[in-house]
CSV table of C-alpha atoms in Angstrom, one decimal:
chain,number,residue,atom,x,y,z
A,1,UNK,CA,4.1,26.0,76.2
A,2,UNK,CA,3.5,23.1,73.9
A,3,UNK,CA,5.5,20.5,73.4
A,4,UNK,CA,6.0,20.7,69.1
A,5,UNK,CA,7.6,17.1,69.1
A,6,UNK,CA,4.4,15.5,70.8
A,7,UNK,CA,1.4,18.2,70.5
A,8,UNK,CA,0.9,18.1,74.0
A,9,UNK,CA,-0.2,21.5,75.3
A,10,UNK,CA,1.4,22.3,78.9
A,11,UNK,CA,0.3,24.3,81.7
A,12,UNK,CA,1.9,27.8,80.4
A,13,UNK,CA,0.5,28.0,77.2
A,14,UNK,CA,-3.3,28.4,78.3
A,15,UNK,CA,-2.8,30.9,80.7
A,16,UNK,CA,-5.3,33.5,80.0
A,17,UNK,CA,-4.2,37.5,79.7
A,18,UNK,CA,-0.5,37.0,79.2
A,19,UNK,CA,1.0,39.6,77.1
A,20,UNK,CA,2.5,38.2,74.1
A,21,UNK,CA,4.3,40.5,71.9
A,22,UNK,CA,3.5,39.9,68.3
A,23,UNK,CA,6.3,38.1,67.1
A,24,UNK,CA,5.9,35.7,69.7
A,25,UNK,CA,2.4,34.9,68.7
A,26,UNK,CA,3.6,34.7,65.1
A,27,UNK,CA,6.2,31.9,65.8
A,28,UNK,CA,4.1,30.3,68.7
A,29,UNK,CA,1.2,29.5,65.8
A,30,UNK,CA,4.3,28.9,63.8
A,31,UNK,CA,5.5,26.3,65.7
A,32,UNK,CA,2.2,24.4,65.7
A,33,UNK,CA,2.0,24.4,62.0
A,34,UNK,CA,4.0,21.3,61.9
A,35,UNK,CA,1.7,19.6,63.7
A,36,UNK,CA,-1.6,20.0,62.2
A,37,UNK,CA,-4.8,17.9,61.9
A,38,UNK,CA,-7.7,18.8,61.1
A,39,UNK,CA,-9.0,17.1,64.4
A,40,UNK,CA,-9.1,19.3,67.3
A,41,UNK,CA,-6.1,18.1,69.3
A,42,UNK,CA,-4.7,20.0,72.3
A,43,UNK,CA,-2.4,21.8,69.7
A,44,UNK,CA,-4.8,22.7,67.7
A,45,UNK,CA,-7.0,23.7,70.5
A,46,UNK,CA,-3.7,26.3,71.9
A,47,UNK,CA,-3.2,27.4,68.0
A,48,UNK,CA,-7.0,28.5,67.4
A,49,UNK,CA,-7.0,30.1,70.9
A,50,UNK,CA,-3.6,31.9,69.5
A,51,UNK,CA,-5.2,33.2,66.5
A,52,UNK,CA,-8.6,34.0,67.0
A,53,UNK,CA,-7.9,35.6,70.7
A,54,UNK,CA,-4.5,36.6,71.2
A,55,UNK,CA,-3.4,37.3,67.5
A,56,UNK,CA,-7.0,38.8,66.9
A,57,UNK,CA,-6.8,41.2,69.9
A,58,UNK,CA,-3.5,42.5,68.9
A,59,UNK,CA,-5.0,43.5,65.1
A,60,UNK,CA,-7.7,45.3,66.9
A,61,UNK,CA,-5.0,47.2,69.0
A,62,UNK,CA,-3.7,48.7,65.7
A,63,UNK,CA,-7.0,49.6,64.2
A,64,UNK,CA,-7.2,53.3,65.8
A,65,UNK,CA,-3.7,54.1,64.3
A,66,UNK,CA,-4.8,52.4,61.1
A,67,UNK,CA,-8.1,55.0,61.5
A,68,UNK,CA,-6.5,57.8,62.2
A,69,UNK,CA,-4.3,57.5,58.6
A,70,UNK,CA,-6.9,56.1,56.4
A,71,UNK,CA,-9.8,58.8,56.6
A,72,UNK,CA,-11.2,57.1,53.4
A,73,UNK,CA,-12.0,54.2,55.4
A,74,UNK,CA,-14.5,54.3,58.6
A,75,UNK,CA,-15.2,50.8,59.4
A,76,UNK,CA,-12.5,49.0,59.8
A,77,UNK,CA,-12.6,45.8,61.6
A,78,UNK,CA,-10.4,42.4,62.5
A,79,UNK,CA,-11.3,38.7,62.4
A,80,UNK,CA,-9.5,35.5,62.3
A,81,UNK,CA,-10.3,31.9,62.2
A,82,UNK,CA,-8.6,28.3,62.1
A,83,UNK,CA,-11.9,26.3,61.0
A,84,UNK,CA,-14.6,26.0,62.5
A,85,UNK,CA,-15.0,22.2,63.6
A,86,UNK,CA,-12.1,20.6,61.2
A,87,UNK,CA,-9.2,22.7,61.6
A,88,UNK,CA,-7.5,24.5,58.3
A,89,UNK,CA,-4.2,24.0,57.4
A,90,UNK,CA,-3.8,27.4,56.7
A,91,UNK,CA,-4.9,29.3,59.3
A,92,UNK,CA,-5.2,33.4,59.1
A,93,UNK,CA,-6.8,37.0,60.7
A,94,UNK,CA,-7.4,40.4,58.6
A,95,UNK,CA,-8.1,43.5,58.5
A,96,UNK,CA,-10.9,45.0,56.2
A,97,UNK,CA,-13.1,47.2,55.4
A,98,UNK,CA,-16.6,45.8,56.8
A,99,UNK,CA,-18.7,47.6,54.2
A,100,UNK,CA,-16.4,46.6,50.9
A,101,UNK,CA,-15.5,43.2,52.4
A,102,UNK,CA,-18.1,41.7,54.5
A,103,UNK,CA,-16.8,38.1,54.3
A,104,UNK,CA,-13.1,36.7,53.8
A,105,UNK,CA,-15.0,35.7,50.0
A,106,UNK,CA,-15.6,38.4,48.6
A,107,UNK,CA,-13.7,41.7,48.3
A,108,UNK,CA,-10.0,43.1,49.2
A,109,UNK,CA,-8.2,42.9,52.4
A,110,UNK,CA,-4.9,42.6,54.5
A,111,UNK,CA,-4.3,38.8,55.9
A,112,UNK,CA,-1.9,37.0,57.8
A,113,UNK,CA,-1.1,34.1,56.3
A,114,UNK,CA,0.6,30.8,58.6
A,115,UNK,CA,2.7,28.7,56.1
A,116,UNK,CA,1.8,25.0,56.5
A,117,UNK,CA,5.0,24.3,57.0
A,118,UNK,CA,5.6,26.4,59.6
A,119,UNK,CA,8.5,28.0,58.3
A,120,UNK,CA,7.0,31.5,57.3
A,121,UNK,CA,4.0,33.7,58.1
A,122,UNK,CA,3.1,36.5,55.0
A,123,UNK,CA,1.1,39.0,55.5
A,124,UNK,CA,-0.8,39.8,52.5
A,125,UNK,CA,-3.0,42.4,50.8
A,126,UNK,CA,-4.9,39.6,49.7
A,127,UNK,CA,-8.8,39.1,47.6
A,128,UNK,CA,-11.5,37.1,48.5
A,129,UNK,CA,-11.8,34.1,46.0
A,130,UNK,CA,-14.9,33.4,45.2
A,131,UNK,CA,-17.8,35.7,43.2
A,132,UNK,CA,-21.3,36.1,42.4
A,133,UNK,CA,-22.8,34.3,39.4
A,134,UNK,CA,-26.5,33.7,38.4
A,135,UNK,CA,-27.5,34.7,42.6
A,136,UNK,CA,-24.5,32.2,43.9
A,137,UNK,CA,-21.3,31.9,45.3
A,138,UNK,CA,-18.5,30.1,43.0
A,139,UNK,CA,-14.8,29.7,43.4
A,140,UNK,CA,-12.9,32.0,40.9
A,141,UNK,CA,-10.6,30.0,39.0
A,142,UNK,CA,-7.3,30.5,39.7
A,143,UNK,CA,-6.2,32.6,36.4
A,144,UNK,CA,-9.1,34.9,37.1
A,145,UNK,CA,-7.7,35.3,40.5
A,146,UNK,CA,-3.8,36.2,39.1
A,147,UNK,CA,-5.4,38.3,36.8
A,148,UNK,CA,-7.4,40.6,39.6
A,149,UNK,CA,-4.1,40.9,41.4
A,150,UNK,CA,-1.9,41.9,38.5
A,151,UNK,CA,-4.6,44.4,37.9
A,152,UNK,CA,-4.4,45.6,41.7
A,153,UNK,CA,-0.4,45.4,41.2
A,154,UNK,CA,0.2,47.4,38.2
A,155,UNK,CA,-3.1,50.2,39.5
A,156,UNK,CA,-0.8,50.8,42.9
A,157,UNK,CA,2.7,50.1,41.3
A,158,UNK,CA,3.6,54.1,42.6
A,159,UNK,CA,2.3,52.9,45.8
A,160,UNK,CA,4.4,49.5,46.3
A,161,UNK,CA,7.4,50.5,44.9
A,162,UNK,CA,8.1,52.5,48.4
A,163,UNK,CA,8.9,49.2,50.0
A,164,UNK,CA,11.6,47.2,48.6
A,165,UNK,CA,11.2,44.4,50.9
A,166,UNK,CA,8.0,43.4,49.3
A,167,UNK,CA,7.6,40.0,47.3
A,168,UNK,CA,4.5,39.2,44.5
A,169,UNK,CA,4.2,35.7,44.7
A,170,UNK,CA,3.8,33.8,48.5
A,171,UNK,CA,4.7,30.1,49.0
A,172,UNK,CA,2.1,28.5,51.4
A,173,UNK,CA,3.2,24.8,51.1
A,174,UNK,CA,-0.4,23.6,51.5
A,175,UNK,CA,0.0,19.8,51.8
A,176,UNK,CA,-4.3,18.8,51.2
A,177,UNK,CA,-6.2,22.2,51.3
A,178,UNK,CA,-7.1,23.7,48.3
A,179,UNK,CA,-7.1,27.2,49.6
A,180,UNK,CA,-3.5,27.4,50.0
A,181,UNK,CA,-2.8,27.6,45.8
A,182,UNK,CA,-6.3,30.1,46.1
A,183,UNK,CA,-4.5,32.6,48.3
A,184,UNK,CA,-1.1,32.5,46.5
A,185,UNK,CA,-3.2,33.3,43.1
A,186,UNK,CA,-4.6,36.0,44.8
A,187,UNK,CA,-2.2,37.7,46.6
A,188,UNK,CA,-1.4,41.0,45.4
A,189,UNK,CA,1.5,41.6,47.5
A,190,UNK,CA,3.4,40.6,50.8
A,191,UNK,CA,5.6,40.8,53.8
A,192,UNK,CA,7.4,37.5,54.1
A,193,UNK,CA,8.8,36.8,57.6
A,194,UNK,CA,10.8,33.7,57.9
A,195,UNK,CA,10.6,32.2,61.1
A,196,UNK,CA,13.9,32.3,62.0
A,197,UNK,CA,14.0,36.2,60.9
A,198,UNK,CA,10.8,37.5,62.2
A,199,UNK,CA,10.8,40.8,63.2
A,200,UNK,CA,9.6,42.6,66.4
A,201,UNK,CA,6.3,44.6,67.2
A,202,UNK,CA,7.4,48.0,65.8
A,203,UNK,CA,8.3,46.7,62.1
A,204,UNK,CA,5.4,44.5,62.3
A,205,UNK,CA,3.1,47.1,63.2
A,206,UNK,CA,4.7,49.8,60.5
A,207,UNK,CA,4.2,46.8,58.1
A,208,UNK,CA,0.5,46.6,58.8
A,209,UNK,CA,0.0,50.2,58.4
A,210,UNK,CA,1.5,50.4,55.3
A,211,UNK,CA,-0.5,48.1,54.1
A,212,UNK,CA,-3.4,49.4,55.3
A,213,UNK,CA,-2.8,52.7,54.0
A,214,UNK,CA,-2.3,50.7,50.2
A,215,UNK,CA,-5.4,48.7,51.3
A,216,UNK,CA,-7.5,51.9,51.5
A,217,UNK,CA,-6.5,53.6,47.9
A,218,UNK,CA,-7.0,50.0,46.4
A,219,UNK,CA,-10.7,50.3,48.1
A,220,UNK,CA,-10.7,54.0,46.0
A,221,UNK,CA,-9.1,52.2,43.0
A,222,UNK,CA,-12.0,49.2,43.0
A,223,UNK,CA,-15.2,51.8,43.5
A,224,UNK,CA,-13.7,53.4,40.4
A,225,UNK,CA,-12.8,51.2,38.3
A,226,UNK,CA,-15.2,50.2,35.1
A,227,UNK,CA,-14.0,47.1,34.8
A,228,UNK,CA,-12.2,45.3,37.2
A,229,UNK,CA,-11.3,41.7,36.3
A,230,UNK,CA,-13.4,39.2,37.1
A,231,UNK,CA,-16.5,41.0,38.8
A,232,UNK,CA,-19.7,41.8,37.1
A,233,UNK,CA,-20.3,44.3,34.2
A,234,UNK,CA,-20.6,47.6,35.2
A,235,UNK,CA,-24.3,48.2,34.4
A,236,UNK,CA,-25.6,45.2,36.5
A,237,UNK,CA,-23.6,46.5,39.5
A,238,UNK,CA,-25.3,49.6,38.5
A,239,UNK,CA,-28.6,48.1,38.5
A,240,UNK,CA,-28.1,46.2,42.2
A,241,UNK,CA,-27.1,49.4,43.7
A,242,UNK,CA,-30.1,50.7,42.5
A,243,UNK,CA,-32.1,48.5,43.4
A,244,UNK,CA,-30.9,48.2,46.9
A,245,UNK,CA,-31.3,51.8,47.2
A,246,UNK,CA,-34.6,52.3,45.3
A,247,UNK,CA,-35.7,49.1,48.9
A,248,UNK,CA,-34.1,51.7,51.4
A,249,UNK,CA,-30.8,50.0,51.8
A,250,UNK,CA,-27.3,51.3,51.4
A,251,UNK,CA,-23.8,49.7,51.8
A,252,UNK,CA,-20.7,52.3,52.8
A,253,UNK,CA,-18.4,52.2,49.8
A,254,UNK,CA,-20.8,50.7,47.1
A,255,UNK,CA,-21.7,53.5,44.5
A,256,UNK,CA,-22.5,53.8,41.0
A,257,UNK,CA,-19.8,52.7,38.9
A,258,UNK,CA,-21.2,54.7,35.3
A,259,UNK,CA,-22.8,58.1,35.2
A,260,UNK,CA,-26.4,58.7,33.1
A,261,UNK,CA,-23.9,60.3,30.2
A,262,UNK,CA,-21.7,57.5,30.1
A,263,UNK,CA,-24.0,54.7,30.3
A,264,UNK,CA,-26.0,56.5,27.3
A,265,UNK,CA,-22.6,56.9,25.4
A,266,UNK,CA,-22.3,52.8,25.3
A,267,UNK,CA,-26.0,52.5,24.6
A,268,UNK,CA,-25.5,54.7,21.7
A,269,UNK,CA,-22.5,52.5,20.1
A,270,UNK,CA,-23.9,49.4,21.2
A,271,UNK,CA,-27.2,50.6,19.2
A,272,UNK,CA,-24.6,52.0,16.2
A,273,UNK,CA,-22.9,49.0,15.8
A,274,UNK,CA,-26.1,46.4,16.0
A,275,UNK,CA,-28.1,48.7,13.7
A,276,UNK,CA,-24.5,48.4,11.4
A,277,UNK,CA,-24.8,44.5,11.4
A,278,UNK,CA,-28.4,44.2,10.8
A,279,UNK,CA,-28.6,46.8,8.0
A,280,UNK,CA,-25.7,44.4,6.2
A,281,UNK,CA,-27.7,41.7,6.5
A,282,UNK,CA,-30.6,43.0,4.4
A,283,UNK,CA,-32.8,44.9,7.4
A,284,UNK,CA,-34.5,47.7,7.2
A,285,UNK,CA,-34.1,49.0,10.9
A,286,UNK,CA,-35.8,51.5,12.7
A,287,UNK,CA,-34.6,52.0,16.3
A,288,UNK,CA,-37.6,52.5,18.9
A,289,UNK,CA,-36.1,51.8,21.8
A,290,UNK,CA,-37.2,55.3,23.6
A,291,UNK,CA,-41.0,54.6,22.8
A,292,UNK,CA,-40.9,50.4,23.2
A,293,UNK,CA,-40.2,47.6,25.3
A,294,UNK,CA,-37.5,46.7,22.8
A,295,UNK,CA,-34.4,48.3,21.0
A,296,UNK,CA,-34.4,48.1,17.2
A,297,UNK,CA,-37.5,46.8,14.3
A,298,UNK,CA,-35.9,45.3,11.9
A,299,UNK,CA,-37.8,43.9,8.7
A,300,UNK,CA,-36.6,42.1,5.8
A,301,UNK,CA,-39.5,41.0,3.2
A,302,UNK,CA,-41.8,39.3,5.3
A,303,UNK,CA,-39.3,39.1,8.8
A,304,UNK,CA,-40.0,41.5,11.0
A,305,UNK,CA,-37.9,40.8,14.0
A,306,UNK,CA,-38.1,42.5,17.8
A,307,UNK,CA,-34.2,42.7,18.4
A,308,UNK,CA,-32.8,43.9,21.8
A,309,UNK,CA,-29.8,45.2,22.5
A,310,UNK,CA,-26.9,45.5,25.3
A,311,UNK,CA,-23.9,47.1,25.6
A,312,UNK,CA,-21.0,46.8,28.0
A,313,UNK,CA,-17.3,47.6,28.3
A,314,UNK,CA,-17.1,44.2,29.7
A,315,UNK,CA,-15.3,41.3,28.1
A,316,UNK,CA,-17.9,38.9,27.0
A,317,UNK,CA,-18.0,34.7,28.1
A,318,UNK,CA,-20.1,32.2,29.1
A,319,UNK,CA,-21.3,32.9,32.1
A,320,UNK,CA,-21.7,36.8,31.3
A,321,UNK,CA,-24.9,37.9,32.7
A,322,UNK,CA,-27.2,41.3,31.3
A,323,UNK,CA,-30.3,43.9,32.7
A,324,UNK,CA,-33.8,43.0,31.8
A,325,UNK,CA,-36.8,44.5,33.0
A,326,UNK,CA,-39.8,42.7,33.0
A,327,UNK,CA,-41.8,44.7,29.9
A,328,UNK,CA,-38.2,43.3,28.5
A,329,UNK,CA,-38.7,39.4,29.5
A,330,UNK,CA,-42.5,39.8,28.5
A,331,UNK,CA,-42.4,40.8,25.3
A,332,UNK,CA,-39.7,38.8,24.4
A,333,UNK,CA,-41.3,35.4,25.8
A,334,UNK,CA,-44.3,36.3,24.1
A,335,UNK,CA,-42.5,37.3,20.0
A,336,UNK,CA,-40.0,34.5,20.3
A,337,UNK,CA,-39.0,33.3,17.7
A,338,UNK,CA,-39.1,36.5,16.1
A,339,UNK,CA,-36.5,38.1,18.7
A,340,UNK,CA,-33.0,38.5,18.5
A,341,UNK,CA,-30.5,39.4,21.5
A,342,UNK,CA,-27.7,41.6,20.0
A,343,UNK,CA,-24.9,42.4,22.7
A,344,UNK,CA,-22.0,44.5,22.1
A,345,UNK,CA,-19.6,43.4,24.3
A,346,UNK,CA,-15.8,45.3,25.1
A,347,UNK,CA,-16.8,48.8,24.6
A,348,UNK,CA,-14.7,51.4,24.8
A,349,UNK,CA,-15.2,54.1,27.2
A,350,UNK,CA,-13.4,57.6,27.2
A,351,UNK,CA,-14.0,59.4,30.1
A,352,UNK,CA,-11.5,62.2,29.2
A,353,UNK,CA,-14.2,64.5,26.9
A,354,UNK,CA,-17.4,65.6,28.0
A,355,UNK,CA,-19.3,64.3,26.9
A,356,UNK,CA,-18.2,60.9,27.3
A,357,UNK,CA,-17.6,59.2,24.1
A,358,UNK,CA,-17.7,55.2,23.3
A,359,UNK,CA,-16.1,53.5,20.1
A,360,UNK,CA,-15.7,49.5,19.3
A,361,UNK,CA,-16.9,46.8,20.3
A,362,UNK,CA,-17.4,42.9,19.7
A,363,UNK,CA,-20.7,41.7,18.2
A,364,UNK,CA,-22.5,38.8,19.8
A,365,UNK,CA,-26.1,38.0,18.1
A,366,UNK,CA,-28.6,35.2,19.4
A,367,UNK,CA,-31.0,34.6,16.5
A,368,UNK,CA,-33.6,33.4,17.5
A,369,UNK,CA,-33.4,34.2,21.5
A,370,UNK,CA,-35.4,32.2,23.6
A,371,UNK,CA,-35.5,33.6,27.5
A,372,UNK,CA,-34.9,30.7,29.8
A,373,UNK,CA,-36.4,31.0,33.0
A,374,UNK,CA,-33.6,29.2,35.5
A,375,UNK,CA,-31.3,32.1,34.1
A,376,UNK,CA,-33.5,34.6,35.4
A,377,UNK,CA,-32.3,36.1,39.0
A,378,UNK,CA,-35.0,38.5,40.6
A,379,UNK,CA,-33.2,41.8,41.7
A,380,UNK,CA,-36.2,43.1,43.3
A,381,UNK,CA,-40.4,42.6,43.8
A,382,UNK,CA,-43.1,44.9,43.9
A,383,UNK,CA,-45.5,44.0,47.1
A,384,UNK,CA,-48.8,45.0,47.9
A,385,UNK,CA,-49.0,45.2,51.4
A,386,UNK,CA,-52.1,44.4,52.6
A,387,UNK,CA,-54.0,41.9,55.3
């Protein structure tokens, strides 16, 4: 075993195929916490083979059990890592969905967690913390990331009220890594296992199924959900599903989230309430949107303006992104500065009448709107294939 006062690894602790119960692997990677650099020393060398080999293989022992209870869910799979040349200070393994969470970034999942302290090990239904923006990974900020969970909190309250023993907020003790305070904003909720309390096999593996079980109806919860905190408005998830699909590619557990009726119940209020503001403001407005490559005329005296318009149920900010096909960028490039962008941001959708109905919304108008090319992400190409 190693030596925790030195980091020197002995003889014992890398012999190969022993069978370590769980909650010896949990306090042997515990023990090593302590002790961490991020260069590869012998103990860092015994607590990566810990987690991504003996840890790892014991998650992947569970996952027909966690199959056989979660029919919603077909591909589940395990991986861990401790960094890959520095070491982390917070090491960890999950267990997700492959299809909804293809990297630790993005998505939701179930985690261990290894306090750098070494006095505690969580494991967490957890969210990845970073998101698409503009065709690149950022890091969500850390109130987005509180935000998302209390949203994933309140949606399976029924759910995690069943377990008493569960805590909302996790205490990593990160000492340099900023991915410690990432994973405590982001943790939905957790088994806590002290060191000196941590329990055997059976309640460790009963833990990870419940938690799977949660995991899956969160997965439902998230597919269903118009707008969930933090990700993308509805109708550009729309539209990169589609296009996937429309280039032959489709992802298990990535579907449409708004119907043809609902999308045309917030184009209809978006187009009520822009057609509103610009008849105030002196227009005469006719709306062509179902015969041009823009929404609304509007013409005042001797202004005649090309106005298109968006709506979302979205909350609108800075970095807020909108569909535009290209007869949409054309013509728009070409009448600027006699264009105006009108979006209609916060829309309210009710899904309880058929047909769905829309109401509200908050007015954003860029007068005049000029289309700036680095903003532009391609979500697909036509090709002629030919030699």
């Amino acid at each position: 075993m190693t030596d925790h006062k030195t980091g020197q690894v002995g003889l014992v602790a890398v012999v190969w195929g022993v069978d370590f119960s769980m909650r010896e692997l949990l306090r042997d990677v515990l023990l090593l916490q302590p002790g961490w650099s991020r260069e590869n020393t012998p103990a860092m060398q015994e607590r990566g083979r810990l987690i991504r080999h003996e840890v790892a293989r014991w998650l992947r022992e569970q996952l027909p059990t966690i199959a056989e209870n979660t029919p919603g869910v077909d591909d589940w799979q395990v991986e861990a890592r401790d960094g890959t040349g520095l070491k982390n200070e917070i090491p960890w393994a999950r267990v997700y969905s492959a299809s909804r969470s293809p990297s630790a970034t993005v998505g939701w999942y179930i985690v261990y967690l290894f306090g750098a302290q070494g006095d505690r090990v969580y494991l967490s239904l957890m969210q990845g913390t970073t998101r698409w923006e503009n065709g690149d990974l950022h890091a969500r900020p850390a109130a987005e990331l509180r935000q998302r969970a209390q949203w994933a909190r309140e949606n399976l309250l029924p759910i995690l009220r069943r377990r008493v023993d569960l805590v909302e907020q996790i205490s990593l003790k990160a000492r340099k890594s900023q991915l410690g305070p990432a994973y405590e904003a982001g943790t939905v909720a957790a088994f806590e296992y002290a060191l000196d309390r941590l329990p055997g096999n059976e309640v460790l593996a009963n833990d990870l199924q419940f938690l799977a079980s949660t995991l899956e109806y969160l997965y439902h919860l998230a597919a269903q959900a118009i707008d969930l905190p933090g990700d993308l408005p509805p109708e550009v998830v729309d539209a990169l599903v589609t296009a996937e699909r429309s280039a032959g590619k489709t992802r298990k557990g990535q579907g449409l989230r708004l119907n043809s009726a609902e999308r045309t119940a917030i184009e209809r209020q978006a187009v009520t309430v822009a057609m509103h503001y610009l008849t105030t403001e002196g227009f005469a407005v006719t709306d062509v949107g179902a015969t041009q490559s823009y929404d609304l005329d509007a013409r005042r005296g001797g202004q005649h303006l090309f106005v298109e318009v968006k709506g979302t149920t979205s909350a609108w900010n800075g970095t807020s992104e909108i569909i535009l096909t290209k007869n949409e960028v054309d013509l728009h490039e070409r009448e600027y500065p006699n264009n105006m962008l009108v979006v209609v941001s916060h829309i309210t959708l009710d899904r309880s009448v058929t047909p769905p109905s829309a109401s509200g919304g908050e007015l954003h108008v860029m007068h005049p709107w000029r289309i700036l090319p680095p903003n532009l992400t391609p979500v697909t190409y036509r090709y002629v294939v030919g030699e």
